[in-house]
């Protein structure tokens, strides 16, 4: 139970920070709801396709080692992709003027 609670707290913190970061990086505040909707669909698509791809990887080699290797590589790539995030300059704040 303690491990499940810790995992839940960690995942909750991860999701909160992730959505806050995504909201902060959106170029047009008036479109935040629509853009975050795209993020939600993208996350759901990954959860839908993940098991299908995972079963294919397990069946391909007859074990779980390839699944874990691919998961590790994708986790590292995802972490490295955050290095490209830059803070938006204050003078580039977007007004609510039409685009």
mmCIF file of C-alpha atoms in Angstrom, residues 43-98:
data_model
loop_
_atom_site.group_PDB
_atom_site.id
_atom_site.type_symbol
_atom_site.label_atom_id
_atom_site.label_comp_id
_atom_site.label_asym_id
_atom_site.label_seq_id
_atom_site.Cartn_x
_atom_site.Cartn_y
_atom_site.Cartn_z
ATOM 1 C CA UNK A 43 -1.704 11.063 -24.244
ATOM 2 C CA UNK A 44 -4.747 8.826 -24.700
ATOM 3 C CA UNK A 45 -3.497 7.653 -28.076
ATOM 4 C CA UNK A 46 -0.228 6.560 -26.499
ATOM 5 C CA UNK A 47 -2.097 4.606 -23.831
ATOM 6 C CA UNK A 48 -4.176 2.964 -26.525
ATOM 7 C CA UNK A 49 -1.296 2.011 -28.824
ATOM 8 C CA UNK A 50 1.230 1.156 -26.089
ATOM 9 C CA UNK A 51 -0.203 -2.259 -25.199
ATOM 10 C CA UNK A 52 -0.604 -3.201 -28.858
ATOM 11 C CA UNK A 53 3.005 -2.294 -29.648
ATOM 12 C CA UNK A 54 4.185 -3.898 -26.397
ATOM 13 C CA UNK A 55 2.515 -7.202 -27.191
ATOM 14 C CA UNK A 56 4.155 -7.131 -30.617
ATOM 15 C CA UNK A 57 7.591 -6.576 -29.083
ATOM 16 C CA UNK A 58 7.099 -9.397 -26.570
ATOM 17 C CA UNK A 59 5.860 -11.762 -29.263
ATOM 18 C CA UNK A 60 8.743 -10.796 -31.559
ATOM 19 C CA UNK A 61 11.467 -11.987 -29.186
ATOM 20 C CA UNK A 62 9.507 -14.308 -26.907
ATOM 21 C CA UNK A 63 10.227 -12.305 -23.757
ATOM 22 C CA UNK A 64 10.010 -8.923 -22.130
ATOM 23 C CA UNK A 65 13.607 -7.714 -22.512
ATOM 24 C CA UNK A 66 12.959 -5.850 -25.799
ATOM 25 C CA UNK A 67 9.878 -4.178 -24.341
ATOM 26 C CA UNK A 68 11.891 -2.894 -21.379
ATOM 27 C CA UNK A 69 14.787 -1.823 -23.615
ATOM 28 C CA UNK A 70 12.482 0.133 -25.938
ATOM 29 C CA UNK A 71 10.710 1.674 -22.935
ATOM 30 C CA UNK A 72 14.043 2.755 -21.450
ATOM 31 C CA UNK A 73 15.254 4.268 -24.706
ATOM 32 C CA UNK A 74 11.980 6.145 -25.234
ATOM 33 C CA UNK A 75 12.107 7.451 -21.650
ATOM 34 C CA UNK A 76 15.618 8.790 -22.184
ATOM 35 C CA UNK A 77 14.651 10.358 -25.518
ATOM 36 C CA UNK A 78 11.611 11.988 -23.897
ATOM 37 C CA UNK A 79 13.774 13.383 -21.098
ATOM 38 C CA UNK A 80 16.321 14.734 -23.570
ATOM 39 C CA UNK A 81 13.574 16.433 -25.566
ATOM 40 C CA UNK A 82 12.829 18.657 -22.562
ATOM 41 C CA UNK A 83 16.290 20.192 -22.946
ATOM 42 C CA UNK A 84 14.977 22.052 -25.999
ATOM 43 C CA UNK A 85 12.345 23.922 -23.970
ATOM 44 C CA UNK A 86 13.077 27.615 -23.703
ATOM 45 C CA UNK A 87 11.221 30.209 -21.669
ATOM 46 C CA UNK A 88 9.238 32.698 -23.724
ATOM 47 C CA UNK A 89 10.711 36.231 -23.434
ATOM 48 C CA UNK A 90 8.560 38.685 -21.488
ATOM 49 C CA UNK A 91 8.445 41.152 -24.388
ATOM 50 C CA UNK A 92 6.984 38.441 -26.631
ATOM 51 C CA UNK A 93 3.862 38.191 -24.515
ATOM 52 C CA UNK A 94 0.892 37.563 -26.711
ATOM 53 C CA UNK A 95 -1.999 39.949 -26.607
ATOM 54 C CA UNK A 96 -5.564 38.956 -27.218
ATOM 55 C CA UNK A 97 -5.484 40.668 -30.622
ATOM 56 C CA UNK A 98 -6.755 38.529 -33.494
#
